[in-house]
Amino acid sequence: MESCMESKKQGRISIIMPVYNGVSWIGECIESIRQQTDTNWELLVLDDHSTDGTTELVLKLAEEDSRILPILRQKNGVSAARNEGLEKAQGEFVTFVDADDKLDTQMLSVLRGDAGADEKATLRSVITIDGTVNRTEFITGQKSCKT
């Protein structure tokens, strides 16, 4: 029988990032995503009608990296932005980040390493403020793996 760690999927990870007026920190967040050791991702940046230069910065970064997908929207709030991101995500996996997060370069690799073949599974992680994954748990109706 295949273990949770052995049954990895290699599909794209969709990263959903809502933002409103985040020009002061979004560049660092996006750069931390671009530095991931796992490069099979797309970043959906849902800009909720920012007025501080966020839109222009995200559009510039998207020109440099085709994995960054800006979605310009009317100000409808973070929950509506996340829902729209879920509708537009093309990846087999989905994760959420905030525009002021800074990810450890191994975060996506660690999360993917715990994802198994069960499409109805849940992946939960406890991640510290510096991006270190302290505990990850992969749960299905049949099995649970902890790291």
Tab-separated table of N, CA and C in Angstrom:
chain	number	residue	atom	x	y	z
A	1	MET	N	0.834	-1.181	0.000
A	1	MET	CA	0.000	0.000	0.000
A	1	MET	C	0.884	1.251	0.000
A	2	GLU	N	0.515	2.214	-0.802
A	2	GLU	CA	1.275	3.442	-0.942
A	2	GLU	C	1.033	4.346	0.259
A	3	SER	N	2.106	4.942	0.807
A	3	SER	CA	1.950	5.844	1.946
A	3	SER	C	1.542	7.224	1.456
A	4	CYS	N	1.115	8.076	2.392
A	4	CYS	CA	0.727	9.446	2.040
A	4	CYS	C	1.876	10.185	1.369
A	5	MET	N	3.079	10.037	1.896
A	5	MET	CA	4.222	10.765	1.358
A	5	MET	C	4.619	10.260	-0.024
A	6	GLU	N	4.323	8.998	-0.339
A	6	GLU	CA	4.702	8.430	-1.629
A	6	GLU	C	3.706	8.772	-2.730
A	7	SER	N	2.499	9.155	-2.363
A	7	SER	CA	1.468	9.382	-3.373
A	7	SER	C	1.303	10.868	-3.673
A	8	LYS	N	2.389	11.501	-4.090
A	8	LYS	CA	2.381	12.931	-4.366
A	8	LYS	C	1.774	13.224	-5.730
A	9	LYS	N	1.097	14.338	-5.810
A	9	LYS	CA	0.631	14.840	-7.102
A	9	LYS	C	1.580	15.943	-7.540
A	10	GLN	N	1.723	16.112	-8.813
A	10	GLN	CA	2.603	17.154	-9.321
A	10	GLN	C	1.842	18.255	-10.045
A	11	GLY	N	0.537	18.310	-9.875
A	11	GLY	CA	-0.265	19.342	-10.526
A	11	GLY	C	0.039	20.727	-9.999
A	12	ARG	N	-0.403	21.711	-10.745
A	12	ARG	CA	-0.172	23.109	-10.411
A	12	ARG	C	-0.865	23.480	-9.098
A	13	ILE	N	-0.215	24.360	-8.352
A	13	ILE	CA	-0.798	24.929	-7.145
A	13	ILE	C	-1.295	26.327	-7.495
A	14	SER	N	-2.565	26.585	-7.254
A	14	SER	CA	-3.124	27.923	-7.426
A	14	SER	C	-3.016	28.656	-6.098
A	15	ILE	N	-2.353	29.788	-6.118
A	15	ILE	CA	-2.196	30.616	-4.928
A	15	ILE	C	-3.125	31.813	-5.099
A	16	ILE	N	-4.029	31.983	-4.167
A	16	ILE	CA	-5.011	33.065	-4.249
A	16	ILE	C	-4.635	34.139	-3.247
A	17	MET	N	-4.447	35.367	-3.760
A	17	MET	CA	-4.033	36.488	-2.928
A	17	MET	C	-4.961	37.692	-3.142
A	18	PRO	N	-5.885	37.938	-2.222
A	18	PRO	CA	-6.662	39.168	-2.292
A	18	PRO	C	-5.797	40.334	-1.805
A	19	VAL	N	-6.008	41.509	-2.373
A	19	VAL	CA	-5.242	42.675	-1.914
A	19	VAL	C	-6.057	43.946	-2.122
A	20	TYR	N	-5.890	44.854	-1.186
A	20	TYR	CA	-6.422	46.210	-1.320
A	20	TYR	C	-5.392	47.157	-0.715
A	21	ASN	N	-4.874	48.057	-1.537
A	21	ASN	CA	-3.885	49.049	-1.097
A	21	ASN	C	-2.728	48.404	-0.327
A	22	GLY	N	-2.046	47.487	-0.989
A	22	GLY	CA	-0.939	46.776	-0.358
A	22	GLY	C	0.406	47.054	-0.979
A	23	VAL	N	0.581	48.201	-1.631
A	23	VAL	CA	1.822	48.476	-2.349
A	23	VAL	C	3.046	48.421	-1.441
A	24	SER	N	2.887	48.710	-0.165
A	24	SER	CA	4.030	48.738	0.760
A	24	SER	C	4.628	47.366	1.017
A	25	TRP	N	3.859	46.293	0.823
A	25	TRP	CA	4.372	44.969	1.165
A	25	TRP	C	4.148	43.897	0.102
A	26	ILE	N	3.297	44.128	-0.876
A	26	ILE	CA	2.960	43.056	-1.825
A	26	ILE	C	4.153	42.622	-2.675
A	27	GLY	N	5.057	43.539	-2.972
A	27	GLY	CA	6.233	43.182	-3.765
A	27	GLY	C	7.077	42.121	-3.085
A	28	GLU	N	7.281	42.266	-1.782
A	28	GLU	CA	8.058	41.288	-1.021
A	28	GLU	C	7.333	39.940	-0.962
A	29	CYS	N	6.017	39.986	-0.818
A	29	CYS	CA	5.244	38.741	-0.796
A	29	CYS	C	5.359	38.013	-2.135
A	30	ILE	N	5.145	38.727	-3.220
A	30	ILE	CA	5.222	38.098	-4.539
A	30	ILE	C	6.628	37.568	-4.806
A	31	GLU	N	7.637	38.305	-4.386
A	31	GLU	CA	9.009	37.827	-4.582
A	31	GLU	C	9.242	36.538	-3.808
A	32	SER	N	8.672	36.416	-2.605
A	32	SER	CA	8.841	35.177	-1.835
A	32	SER	C	8.141	34.003	-2.526
A	33	ILE	N	7.092	34.285	-3.269
A	33	ILE	CA	6.425	33.230	-4.047
A	33	ILE	C	7.269	32.875	-5.264
A	34	ARG	N	7.831	33.869	-5.913
A	34	ARG	CA	8.670	33.615	-7.086
A	34	ARG	C	9.929	32.830	-6.734
A	35	GLN	N	10.360	32.893	-5.493
A	35	GLN	CA	11.571	32.197	-5.038
A	35	GLN	C	11.297	30.771	-4.562
A	36	GLN	N	10.077	30.281	-4.704
A	36	GLN	CA	9.741	28.936	-4.247
A	36	GLN	C	10.568	27.888	-4.992
A	37	THR	N	10.986	26.851	-4.281
A	37	THR	CA	11.696	25.753	-4.930
A	37	THR	C	10.749	24.944	-5.807
A	38	ASP	N	9.469	24.922	-5.466
A	38	ASP	CA	8.438	24.295	-6.295
A	38	ASP	C	7.935	25.386	-7.243
A	39	THR	N	8.183	25.218	-8.524
A	39	THR	CA	7.870	26.279	-9.487
A	39	THR	C	6.563	26.063	-10.249
A	40	ASN	N	5.838	24.993	-9.952
A	40	ASN	CA	4.601	24.694	-10.672
A	40	ASN	C	3.417	25.325	-9.936
A	41	TRP	N	3.265	26.639	-10.110
A	41	TRP	CA	2.207	27.390	-9.445
A	41	TRP	C	1.697	28.502	-10.337
A	42	GLU	N	0.520	28.994	-9.977
A	42	GLU	CA	-0.006	30.219	-10.554
A	42	GLU	C	-0.438	31.089	-9.380
A	43	LEU	N	-0.245	32.391	-9.517
A	43	LEU	CA	-0.628	33.327	-8.472
A	43	LEU	C	-1.738	34.216	-9.004
A	44	LEU	N	-2.906	34.094	-8.411
A	44	LEU	CA	-4.037	34.942	-8.765
A	44	LEU	C	-4.078	36.089	-7.763
A	45	VAL	N	-3.758	37.284	-8.225
A	45	VAL	CA	-3.776	38.466	-7.369
A	45	VAL	C	-5.077	39.200	-7.642
A	46	LEU	N	-5.982	39.166	-6.680
A	46	LEU	CA	-7.298	39.783	-6.824
A	46	LEU	C	-7.244	41.166	-6.194
A	47	ASP	N	-7.021	42.165	-7.039
A	47	ASP	CA	-6.869	43.548	-6.594
A	47	ASP	C	-8.248	44.179	-6.482
A	48	ASP	N	-8.605	44.515	-5.251
A	48	ASP	CA	-9.930	45.034	-4.932
A	48	ASP	C	-9.992	46.550	-5.137
A	49	HIS	N	-9.603	46.996	-6.339
A	49	HIS	CA	-9.679	48.411	-6.732
A	49	HIS	C	-8.767	49.289	-5.881
A	50	SER	N	-7.493	48.878	-5.765
A	50	SER	CA	-6.518	49.634	-4.985
A	50	SER	C	-6.296	51.023	-5.572
A	51	THR	N	-5.942	51.961	-4.697
A	51	THR	CA	-5.711	53.347	-5.121
A	51	THR	C	-4.307	53.841	-4.779
A	52	ASP	N	-3.429	52.943	-4.327
A	52	ASP	CA	-2.114	53.365	-3.832
A	52	ASP	C	-0.942	52.933	-4.712
A	53	GLY	N	-1.195	52.426	-5.900
A	53	GLY	CA	-0.119	51.951	-6.770
A	53	GLY	C	0.026	50.439	-6.783
A	54	THR	N	-0.771	49.743	-5.994
A	54	THR	CA	-0.724	48.278	-5.976
A	54	THR	C	-0.997	47.711	-7.362
A	55	THR	N	-2.033	48.229	-8.011
A	55	THR	CA	-2.421	47.717	-9.332
A	55	THR	C	-1.267	47.805	-10.311
A	56	GLU	N	-0.618	48.955	-10.355
A	56	GLU	CA	0.484	49.164	-11.294
A	56	GLU	C	1.647	48.221	-11.002
A	57	LEU	N	1.960	48.023	-9.720
A	57	LEU	CA	3.053	47.125	-9.354
A	57	LEU	C	2.732	45.683	-9.752
A	58	VAL	N	1.515	45.238	-9.477
A	58	VAL	CA	1.126	43.862	-9.818
A	58	VAL	C	1.160	43.671	-11.333
A	59	LEU	N	0.674	44.638	-12.091
A	59	LEU	CA	0.707	44.531	-13.558
A	59	LEU	C	2.148	44.450	-14.068
A	60	LYS	N	3.054	45.233	-13.478
A	60	LYS	CA	4.469	45.197	-13.870
A	60	LYS	C	5.075	43.822	-13.566
A	61	LEU	N	4.792	43.296	-12.383
A	61	LEU	CA	5.338	41.983	-12.019
A	61	LEU	C	4.756	40.879	-12.902
A	62	ALA	N	3.498	41.026	-13.286
A	62	ALA	CA	2.865	40.033	-14.170
A	62	ALA	C	3.512	40.038	-15.553
A	63	GLU	N	3.993	41.188	-16.002
A	63	GLU	CA	4.710	41.250	-17.281
A	63	GLU	C	6.023	40.481	-17.208
A	64	GLU	N	6.636	40.449	-16.031
A	64	GLU	CA	7.913	39.768	-15.833
A	64	GLU	C	7.751	38.264	-15.622
A	65	ASP	N	6.584	37.840	-15.141
A	65	ASP	CA	6.389	36.433	-14.787
A	65	ASP	C	4.961	36.032	-15.155
A	66	SER	N	4.825	35.170	-16.150
A	66	SER	CA	3.502	34.799	-16.663
A	66	SER	C	2.679	33.970	-15.672
A	67	ARG	N	3.291	33.512	-14.597
A	67	ARG	CA	2.540	32.759	-13.580
A	67	ARG	C	1.723	33.677	-12.670
A	68	ILE	N	2.002	34.984	-12.749
A	68	ILE	CA	1.275	35.970	-11.948
A	68	ILE	C	0.102	36.473	-12.776
A	69	LEU	N	-1.097	36.276	-12.255
A	69	LEU	CA	-2.320	36.614	-12.981
A	69	LEU	C	-3.104	37.688	-12.225
A	70	PRO	N	-2.980	38.949	-12.647
A	70	PRO	CA	-3.737	40.000	-11.970
A	70	PRO	C	-5.211	39.946	-12.351
A	71	ILE	N	-6.054	40.094	-11.366
A	71	ILE	CA	-7.497	40.158	-11.582
A	71	ILE	C	-7.969	41.455	-10.948
A	72	LEU	N	-8.331	42.398	-11.789
A	72	LEU	CA	-8.763	43.708	-11.312
A	72	LEU	C	-10.270	43.670	-11.099
A	73	ARG	N	-10.712	44.106	-9.935
A	73	ARG	CA	-12.120	43.972	-9.594
A	73	ARG	C	-12.593	45.196	-8.830
A	74	GLN	N	-13.893	45.334	-8.742
A	74	GLN	CA	-14.477	46.390	-7.926
A	74	GLN	C	-14.350	46.010	-6.470
A	75	LYS	N	-14.341	46.983	-5.604
A	75	LYS	CA	-14.153	46.722	-4.173
A	75	LYS	C	-15.366	46.002	-3.602
A	76	ASN	N	-15.214	44.681	-3.427
A	76	ASN	CA	-16.284	43.849	-2.887
A	76	ASN	C	-15.866	43.107	-1.631
A	77	GLY	N	-14.639	43.278	-1.177
A	77	GLY	CA	-14.192	42.645	0.055
A	77	GLY	C	-13.382	41.382	-0.159
A	78	VAL	N	-12.703	40.994	0.919
A	78	VAL	CA	-11.758	39.882	0.854
A	78	VAL	C	-12.453	38.539	0.628
A	79	SER	N	-13.612	38.320	1.223
A	79	SER	CA	-14.299	37.032	1.032
A	79	SER	C	-14.739	36.856	-0.410
A	80	ALA	N	-15.294	37.904	-1.002
A	80	ALA	CA	-15.700	37.838	-2.406
A	80	ALA	C	-14.477	37.639	-3.306
A	81	ALA	N	-13.356	38.256	-2.955
A	81	ALA	CA	-12.130	38.085	-3.736
A	81	ALA	C	-11.650	36.631	-3.681
A	82	ARG	N	-11.662	36.046	-2.503
A	82	ARG	CA	-11.243	34.646	-2.382
A	82	ARG	C	-12.169	33.721	-3.167
A	83	ASN	N	-13.458	33.980	-3.101
A	83	ASN	CA	-14.412	33.156	-3.855
A	83	ASN	C	-14.177	33.279	-5.355
A	84	GLU	N	-13.928	34.494	-5.831
A	84	GLU	CA	-13.638	34.678	-7.253
A	84	GLU	C	-12.345	33.958	-7.629
A	85	GLY	N	-11.361	34.013	-6.742
A	85	GLY	CA	-10.112	33.291	-6.982
A	85	GLY	C	-10.332	31.796	-7.111
A	86	LEU	N	-11.187	31.249	-6.263
A	86	LEU	CA	-11.501	29.824	-6.346
A	86	LEU	C	-12.164	29.479	-7.674
A	87	GLU	N	-13.030	30.368	-8.146
A	87	GLU	CA	-13.708	30.136	-9.434
A	87	GLU	C	-12.725	30.154	-10.598
A	88	LYS	N	-11.694	30.994	-10.516
A	88	LYS	CA	-10.773	31.174	-11.638
A	88	LYS	C	-9.517	30.322	-11.542
A	89	ALA	N	-9.287	29.695	-10.413
A	89	ALA	CA	-8.077	28.889	-10.214
A	89	ALA	C	-8.069	27.713	-11.177
A	90	GLN	N	-6.905	27.448	-11.764
A	90	GLN	CA	-6.732	26.344	-12.704
A	90	GLN	C	-5.938	25.182	-12.118
A	91	GLY	N	-5.398	25.351	-10.934
A	91	GLY	CA	-4.546	24.326	-10.337
A	91	GLY	C	-5.318	23.170	-9.738
A	92	GLU	N	-4.606	22.072	-9.500
A	92	GLU	CA	-5.177	20.920	-8.815
A	92	GLU	C	-5.236	21.152	-7.311
A	93	PHE	N	-4.376	22.043	-6.832
A	93	PHE	CA	-4.335	22.403	-5.419
A	93	PHE	C	-4.578	23.900	-5.306
A	94	VAL	N	-5.096	24.326	-4.162
A	94	VAL	CA	-5.343	25.749	-3.917
A	94	VAL	C	-4.831	26.090	-2.532
A	95	THR	N	-4.180	27.238	-2.423
A	95	THR	CA	-3.799	27.776	-1.131
A	95	THR	C	-4.042	29.276	-1.153
A	96	PHE	N	-4.143	29.861	0.008
A	96	PHE	CA	-4.399	31.288	0.145
A	96	PHE	C	-3.221	31.951	0.846
A	97	VAL	N	-2.880	33.140	0.397
A	97	VAL	CA	-1.903	33.967	1.097
A	97	VAL	C	-2.460	35.380	1.180
A	98	ASP	N	-1.985	36.109	2.153
A	98	ASP	CA	-2.307	37.528	2.268
A	98	ASP	C	-1.150	38.324	1.691
A	99	ALA	N	-1.427	39.523	1.225
A	99	ALA	CA	-0.425	40.336	0.538
A	99	ALA	C	0.733	40.740	1.436
A	100	ASP	N	0.571	40.642	2.742
A	100	ASP	CA	1.661	40.991	3.651
A	100	ASP	C	2.397	39.761	4.183
A	101	ASP	N	2.118	38.578	3.617
A	101	ASP	CA	2.835	37.358	3.998
A	101	ASP	C	4.189	37.310	3.295
A	102	LYS	N	5.123	36.632	3.906
A	102	LYS	CA	6.403	36.311	3.270
A	102	LYS	C	6.612	34.814	3.468
A	103	LEU	N	6.676	34.070	2.353
A	103	LEU	CA	6.739	32.613	2.421
A	103	LEU	C	8.169	32.117	2.451
A	104	ASP	N	8.394	31.075	3.238
A	104	ASP	CA	9.654	30.357	3.193
A	104	ASP	C	9.782	29.744	1.796
A	105	THR	N	10.984	29.679	1.256
A	105	THR	CA	11.182	29.191	-0.118
A	105	THR	C	10.732	27.748	-0.313
A	106	GLN	N	10.605	26.982	0.743
A	106	GLN	CA	10.220	25.572	0.651
A	106	GLN	C	8.732	25.341	0.945
A	107	MET	N	7.973	26.384	1.216
A	107	MET	CA	6.597	26.186	1.673
A	107	MET	C	5.760	25.348	0.713
A	108	LEU	N	5.752	25.696	-0.558
A	108	LEU	CA	4.929	24.939	-1.505
A	108	LEU	C	5.420	23.510	-1.656
A	109	SER	N	6.721	23.307	-1.621
A	109	SER	CA	7.270	21.948	-1.707
A	109	SER	C	6.842	21.100	-0.522
A	110	VAL	N	6.868	21.678	0.660
A	110	VAL	CA	6.464	20.943	1.858
A	110	VAL	C	4.979	20.623	1.790
A	111	LEU	N	4.171	21.603	1.415
A	111	LEU	CA	2.738	21.355	1.321
A	111	LEU	C	2.431	20.305	0.260
A	112	ARG	N	3.087	20.387	-0.889
A	112	ARG	CA	2.852	19.403	-1.947
A	112	ARG	C	3.296	18.010	-1.498
A	113	GLY	N	4.371	17.934	-0.767
A	113	GLY	CA	4.882	16.656	-0.307
A	113	GLY	C	3.905	15.909	0.573
A	114	ASP	N	2.985	16.639	1.190
A	114	ASP	CA	1.991	16.013	2.053
A	114	ASP	C	0.676	15.761	1.346
A	115	ALA	N	0.546	16.163	0.112
A	115	ALA	CA	-0.708	15.966	-0.622
A	115	ALA	C	-0.710	14.574	-1.237
A	116	GLY	N	-1.783	13.884	-1.098
A	116	GLY	CA	-1.881	12.526	-1.612
A	116	GLY	C	-2.779	12.445	-2.816
A	117	ALA	N	-3.142	11.263	-3.182
A	117	ALA	CA	-3.917	11.018	-4.392
A	117	ALA	C	-5.410	11.255	-4.204
A	118	ASP	N	-5.883	11.387	-2.992
A	118	ASP	CA	-7.310	11.564	-2.743
A	118	ASP	C	-7.712	13.002	-3.021
A	119	GLU	N	-8.520	13.219	-4.054
A	119	GLU	CA	-8.905	14.569	-4.451
A	119	GLU	C	-9.821	15.242	-3.449
A	120	LYS	N	-10.425	14.477	-2.540
A	120	LYS	CA	-11.320	15.057	-1.552
A	120	LYS	C	-10.618	15.245	-0.214
A	121	ALA	N	-9.311	15.257	-0.240
A	121	ALA	CA	-8.541	15.351	0.988
A	121	ALA	C	-8.401	16.798	1.435
A	122	THR	N	-8.033	16.945	2.684
A	122	THR	CA	-7.780	18.253	3.269
A	122	THR	C	-6.334	18.289	3.723
A	123	LEU	N	-5.683	19.402	3.481
A	123	LEU	CA	-4.313	19.597	3.930
A	123	LEU	C	-4.322	20.745	4.926
A	124	ARG	N	-3.906	20.456	6.155
A	124	ARG	CA	-3.850	21.486	7.183
A	124	ARG	C	-2.406	21.651	7.599
A	125	SER	N	-1.996	22.899	7.803
A	125	SER	CA	-0.643	23.156	8.268
A	125	SER	C	-0.664	24.208	9.358
A	126	VAL	N	0.274	24.088	10.267
A	126	VAL	CA	0.524	25.114	11.262
A	126	VAL	C	1.847	25.737	10.864
A	127	ILE	N	1.794	26.994	10.445
A	127	ILE	CA	2.975	27.667	9.925
A	127	ILE	C	3.277	28.869	10.812
A	128	THR	N	4.527	28.986	11.253
A	128	THR	CA	4.915	30.102	12.107
A	128	THR	C	5.070	31.367	11.283
A	129	ILE	N	5.226	32.477	11.961
A	129	ILE	CA	5.311	33.767	11.275
A	129	ILE	C	6.517	33.851	10.341
A	130	ASP	N	7.561	33.086	10.604
A	130	ASP	CA	8.727	33.121	9.708
A	130	ASP	C	8.596	32.133	8.552
A	131	GLY	N	7.425	31.477	8.427
A	131	GLY	CA	7.175	30.585	7.304
A	131	GLY	C	7.539	29.140	7.548
A	132	THR	N	8.049	28.812	8.718
A	132	THR	CA	8.429	27.440	9.029
A	132	THR	C	7.177	26.598	9.251
A	133	VAL	N	7.103	25.474	8.573
A	133	VAL	CA	5.976	24.565	8.768
A	133	VAL	C	6.285	23.709	9.987
A	134	ASN	N	5.527	23.906	11.057
A	134	ASN	CA	5.743	23.144	12.289
A	134	ASN	C	5.076	21.783	12.239
A	135	ARG	N	3.888	21.726	11.661
A	135	ARG	CA	3.155	20.467	11.606
A	135	ARG	C	2.237	20.527	10.400
A	136	THR	N	2.229	19.464	9.646
A	136	THR	CA	1.323	19.365	8.519
A	136	THR	C	0.567	18.068	8.649
A	137	GLU	N	-0.722	18.105	8.348
A	137	GLU	CA	-1.550	16.915	8.445
A	137	GLU	C	-2.372	16.792	7.171
A	138	PHE	N	-2.326	15.621	6.572
A	138	PHE	CA	-3.073	15.318	5.371
A	138	PHE	C	-4.167	14.345	5.767
A	139	ILE	N	-5.427	14.708	5.517
A	139	ILE	CA	-6.541	13.911	6.017
A	139	ILE	C	-7.456	13.503	4.868
A	140	THR	N	-7.827	12.250	4.837
A	140	THR	CA	-8.875	11.763	3.937
A	140	THR	C	-9.851	10.968	4.797
A	141	GLY	N	-10.862	10.435	4.188
A	141	GLY	CA	-11.786	9.598	4.916
A	141	GLY	C	-11.150	8.295	5.374
A	142	GLN	N	-10.038	7.926	4.749
A	142	GLN	CA	-9.409	6.635	5.022
A	142	GLN	C	-8.119	6.731	5.819
A	143	LYS	N	-7.387	7.847	5.674
A	143	LYS	CA	-6.055	7.875	6.248
A	143	LYS	C	-5.682	9.273	6.707
A	144	SER	N	-4.686	9.351	7.539
A	144	SER	CA	-4.163	10.617	8.018
A	144	SER	C	-2.665	10.466	8.170
A	145	CYS	N	-1.915	11.409	7.614
A	145	CYS	CA	-0.470	11.411	7.757
A	145	CYS	C	-0.076	12.708	8.438
A	146	LYS	N	0.825	12.636	9.399
A	146	LYS	CA	1.337	13.824	10.063
A	146	LYS	C	2.839	13.868	9.868
A	147	THR	N	3.360	15.104	9.723
A	147	THR	CA	4.816	15.287	9.635
A	147	THR	C	5.264	16.167	10.763
